PDB file of C-alpha atoms in Angstrom:
ATOM      1  CA  MET A   1     -16.093 -25.731  -2.843  1.00 47.00           C
ATOM      2  CA  SER A   2     -14.167 -22.989  -4.558  1.00 53.00           C
ATOM      3  CA  LEU A   3     -10.408 -22.608  -4.375  1.00 55.00           C
ATOM      4  CA  TYR A   4     -10.844 -18.937  -3.472  1.00 50.00           C
ATOM      5  CA  PRO A   5     -13.213 -17.783  -0.732  1.00 56.00           C
ATOM      6  CA  SER A   6     -16.191 -15.738  -1.865  1.00 59.00           C
ATOM      7  CA  THR A   7     -16.972 -12.399  -0.279  1.00 61.00           C
ATOM      8  CA  HIS A   8     -20.665 -12.503  -1.243  1.00 65.00           C
ATOM      9  CA  HIS A   9     -21.740 -13.867   2.150  1.00 76.00           C
ATOM     10  CA  LEU A  10     -19.910 -11.153   4.102  1.00 80.00           C
ATOM     11  CA  PRO A  11     -21.693  -8.197   5.690  1.00 84.00           C
ATOM     12  CA  LEU A  12     -21.615  -4.946   3.713  1.00 86.00           C
ATOM     13  CA  PRO A  13     -18.920  -3.228   5.863  1.00 86.00           C
ATOM     14  CA  ALA A  14     -16.583  -6.189   5.344  1.00 86.00           C
ATOM     15  CA  ARG A  15     -17.222  -6.209   1.578  1.00 87.00           C
ATOM     16  CA  LEU A  16     -16.546  -2.454   1.436  1.00 91.00           C
ATOM     17  CA  LEU A  17     -13.239  -2.913   3.276  1.00 92.00           C
ATOM     18  CA  ALA A  18     -12.222  -5.728   0.915  1.00 91.00           C
ATOM     19  CA  ALA A  19     -13.130  -3.599  -2.114  1.00 93.00           C
ATOM     20  CA  ALA A  20     -11.241  -0.593  -0.702  1.00 95.00           C
ATOM     21  CA  GLY A  21      -8.196  -2.813  -0.191  1.00 95.00           C
ATOM     22  CA  ALA A  22      -8.329  -4.004  -3.777  1.00 94.00           C
ATOM     23  CA  LEU A  23      -8.645  -0.408  -5.018  1.00 96.00           C
ATOM     24  CA  LEU A  24      -5.656   0.641  -2.892  1.00 96.00           C
ATOM     25  CA  ALA A  25      -3.627  -2.153  -4.473  1.00 95.00           C
ATOM     26  CA  ALA A  26      -4.707  -1.045  -7.955  1.00 95.00           C
ATOM     27  CA  ALA A  27      -3.801   2.577  -7.194  1.00 96.00           C
ATOM     28  CA  ALA A  28      -0.429   1.380  -5.896  1.00 96.00           C
ATOM     29  CA  VAL A  29       0.359  -0.285  -9.206  1.00 95.00           C
ATOM     30  CA  ALA A  30      -0.527   2.924 -11.065  1.00 95.00           C
ATOM     31  CA  LEU A  31       1.555   5.060  -8.668  1.00 95.00           C
ATOM     32  CA  SER A  32       4.507   2.728  -9.026  1.00 95.00           C
ATOM     33  CA  ALA A  33       4.304   2.838 -12.813  1.00 95.00           C
ATOM     34  CA  TYR A  34       4.104   6.632 -12.767  1.00 95.00           C
ATOM     35  CA  ALA A  35       7.073   6.781 -10.382  1.00 95.00           C
ATOM     36  CA  ALA A  36       9.110   4.506 -12.629  1.00 94.00           C
ATOM     37  CA  HIS A  37       8.328   6.249 -15.905  1.00 95.00           C
ATOM     38  CA  ALA A  38       7.462   9.884 -15.232  1.00 94.00           C
ATOM     39  CA  ALA A  39       8.934  10.980 -11.906  1.00 95.00           C
ATOM     40  CA  GLN A  40      12.541  11.584 -10.963  1.00 95.00           C
ATOM     41  CA  GLY A  41      14.628  11.980  -7.831  1.00 96.00           C
ATOM     42  CA  GLU A  42      12.809  12.631  -4.574  1.00 95.00           C
ATOM     43  CA  ASP A  43       9.434  12.619  -6.353  1.00 95.00           C
ATOM     44  CA  ALA A  44      10.000   9.066  -7.585  1.00 96.00           C
ATOM     45  CA  GLN A  45      11.071   7.966  -4.089  1.00 96.00           C
ATOM     46  CA  ARG A  46       7.962   9.495  -2.501  1.00 96.00           C
ATOM     47  CA  LEU A  47       5.681   7.854  -5.031  1.00 96.00           C
ATOM     48  CA  HIS A  48       7.374   4.481  -4.547  1.00 96.00           C
ATOM     49  CA  SER A  49       6.916   4.816  -0.777  1.00 97.00           C
ATOM     50  CA  ALA A  50       3.262   5.768  -1.232  1.00 97.00           C
ATOM     51  CA  ALA A  51       2.762   2.809  -3.573  1.00 97.00           C
ATOM     52  CA  LEU A  52       4.517   0.379  -1.219  1.00 97.00           C
ATOM     53  CA  PHE A  53       2.331   1.305   1.738  1.00 96.00           C
ATOM     54  CA  ALA A  54      -0.857   1.443  -0.340  1.00 97.00           C
ATOM     55  CA  PHE A  55      -0.179  -1.970  -1.864  1.00 97.00           C
ATOM     56  CA  GLY A  56       0.786  -3.726   1.349  1.00 97.00           C
ATOM     57  CA  HIS A  57      -2.086  -2.324   3.353  1.00 96.00           C
ATOM     58  CA  GLY A  58      -4.527  -2.791   0.477  1.00 96.00           C
ATOM     59  CA  ILE A  59      -3.676  -6.485   0.337  1.00 95.00           C
ATOM     60  CA  ALA A  60      -3.994  -6.677   4.132  1.00 95.00           C
ATOM     61  CA  LEU A  61      -7.444  -5.075   4.036  1.00 93.00           C
ATOM     62  CA  ALA A  62      -8.631  -7.428   1.318  1.00 90.00           C
ATOM     63  CA  ALA A  63      -7.296 -10.496   3.144  1.00 91.00           C
ATOM     64  CA  LEU A  64      -8.142  -9.666   6.746  1.00 90.00           C
ATOM     65  CA  VAL A  65     -11.799  -8.696   6.556  1.00 86.00           C
ATOM     66  CA  PRO A  66     -13.625 -10.488   9.350  1.00 80.00           C
ATOM     67  CA  ARG A  67     -15.680 -13.469   8.204  1.00 77.00           C
ATOM     68  CA  ARG A  68     -18.036 -12.777  11.084  1.00 78.00           C
ATOM     69  CA  PRO A  69     -18.849  -9.257  12.249  1.00 74.00           C
ATOM     70  CA  ARG A  70     -16.399  -8.204  14.951  1.00 83.00           C
ATOM     71  CA  MET A  71     -16.601  -4.578  15.964  1.00 87.00           C
ATOM     72  CA  PHE A  72     -13.015  -4.269  17.272  1.00 87.00           C
ATOM     73  CA  ARG A  73     -11.456  -5.911  14.204  1.00 90.00           C
ATOM     74  CA  THR A  74     -13.615  -3.877  11.827  1.00 90.00           C
ATOM     75  CA  LEU A  75     -12.622  -0.673  13.646  1.00 93.00           C
ATOM     76  CA  ALA A  76      -8.943  -1.618  13.287  1.00 94.00           C
ATOM     77  CA  LEU A  77      -9.362  -2.227   9.549  1.00 95.00           C
ATOM     78  CA  VAL A  78     -11.260   1.035   8.997  1.00 95.00           C
ATOM     79  CA  LEU A  79      -8.462   2.851  10.837  1.00 97.00           C
ATOM     80  CA  LEU A  80      -5.930   1.009   8.656  1.00 97.00           C
ATOM     81  CA  LEU A  81      -7.766   2.183   5.523  1.00 97.00           C
ATOM     82  CA  LEU A  82      -7.933   5.797   6.708  1.00 97.00           C
ATOM     83  CA  GLY A  83      -4.302   5.820   7.810  1.00 97.00           C
ATOM     84  CA  THR A  84      -3.170   4.420   4.463  1.00 97.00           C
ATOM     85  CA  LEU A  85      -5.231   6.986   2.559  1.00 97.00           C
ATOM     86  CA  VAL A  86      -3.789   9.829   4.642  1.00 97.00           C
ATOM     87  CA  PHE A  87      -0.189   8.568   4.509  1.00 97.00           C
ATOM     88  CA  SER A  88       0.016   7.482   0.881  1.00 97.00           C
ATOM     89  CA  GLY A  89      -2.286  10.288  -0.221  1.00 96.00           C
ATOM     90  CA  SER A  90      -0.066  12.855   1.456  1.00 96.00           C
ATOM     91  CA  LEU A  91       3.068  11.553  -0.288  1.00 96.00           C
ATOM     92  CA  ALA A  92       1.382  11.218  -3.678  1.00 97.00           C
ATOM     93  CA  GLY A  93      -0.362  14.577  -3.282  1.00 96.00           C
ATOM     94  CA  ALA A  94       2.979  16.261  -2.631  1.00 96.00           C
ATOM     95  CA  VAL A  95       4.343  14.994  -5.930  1.00 96.00           C
ATOM     96  CA  LEU A  96       1.252  15.244  -8.109  1.00 94.00           C
ATOM     97  CA  SER A  97      -0.251  18.521  -6.889  1.00 96.00           C
ATOM     98  CA  GLY A  98       2.328  20.214  -4.657  1.00 95.00           C
ATOM     99  CA  MET A  99       0.459  19.474  -1.418  1.00 95.00           C
ATOM    100  CA  THR A 100       2.337  19.342   1.855  1.00 94.00           C
ATOM    101  CA  THR A 101       3.346  16.050   3.473  1.00 95.00           C
ATOM    102  CA  ARG A 102       2.571  17.301   6.986  1.00 96.00           C
ATOM    103  CA  PHE A 103      -0.295  14.796   7.307  1.00 96.00           C
ATOM    104  CA  ALA A 104       1.891  11.761   6.488  1.00 96.00           C
ATOM    105  CA  PRO A 105       2.953  11.236  10.138  1.00 96.00           C
ATOM    106  CA  ILE A 106      -0.709  11.268  11.194  1.00 97.00           C
ATOM    107  CA  GLY A 107      -1.493   8.599   8.616  1.00 96.00           C
ATOM    108  CA  GLY A 108       1.508   6.565   9.717  1.00 96.00           C
ATOM    109  CA  SER A 109       0.432   6.795  13.347  1.00 96.00           C
ATOM    110  CA  MET A 110      -3.072   5.682  12.374  1.00 97.00           C
ATOM    111  CA  MET A 111      -1.641   2.632  10.596  1.00 97.00           C
ATOM    112  CA  ILE A 112       0.489   1.726  13.625  1.00 96.00           C
ATOM    113  CA  LEU A 113      -2.503   2.071  15.948  1.00 96.00           C
ATOM    114  CA  ALA A 114      -4.633  -0.009  13.565  1.00 96.00           C
ATOM    115  CA  TRP A 115      -2.124  -2.872  13.598  1.00 96.00           C
ATOM    116  CA  VAL A 116      -1.936  -2.751  17.414  1.00 95.00           C
ATOM    117  CA  LEU A 117      -5.754  -2.861  17.612  1.00 94.00           C
ATOM    118  CA  TYR A 118      -5.822  -5.753  15.162  1.00 93.00           C
ATOM    119  CA  ALA A 119      -3.272  -7.637  17.274  1.00 93.00           C
ATOM    120  CA  ALA A 120      -5.312  -6.964  20.429  1.00 91.00           C
ATOM    121  CA  ASP A 121      -8.423  -8.293  18.697  1.00 89.00           C
ATOM    122  CA  ALA A 122      -6.536 -11.412  17.602  1.00 87.00           C
ATOM    123  CA  LEU A 123      -5.702 -12.132  21.242  1.00 88.00           C
ATOM    124  CA  ARG A 124      -9.301 -11.677  22.411  1.00 84.00           C
ATOM    125  CA  ARG A 125     -11.668 -14.604  22.644  1.00 67.00           C
TER     126      ARG A 125
END
């Protein structure tokens, strides 16, 4: 038995969520490095916030994928992925390409809803 669980036996949607989580974490490291070395002031703060949320939620996605298919839990994790992409993407997009951050609250709300759905699923039998 391996020290680390394998994802090879998981259904494709669960493997995709785990891979997306790992990619979010990788992007967070890159954003954080850029914020530390190339951005200043409010731009650096926005990028650090984007990186913090992308990293934390990326790790959560990679760790929380259901071992057995569960529609409610999978829906919560997909919503968590989308919310993180919208929230962190909005903050990073504002710094890197001058986009607006008006979608950040939508992404944040999606993440909150995703965590509530995940909690509800955890309480279900």
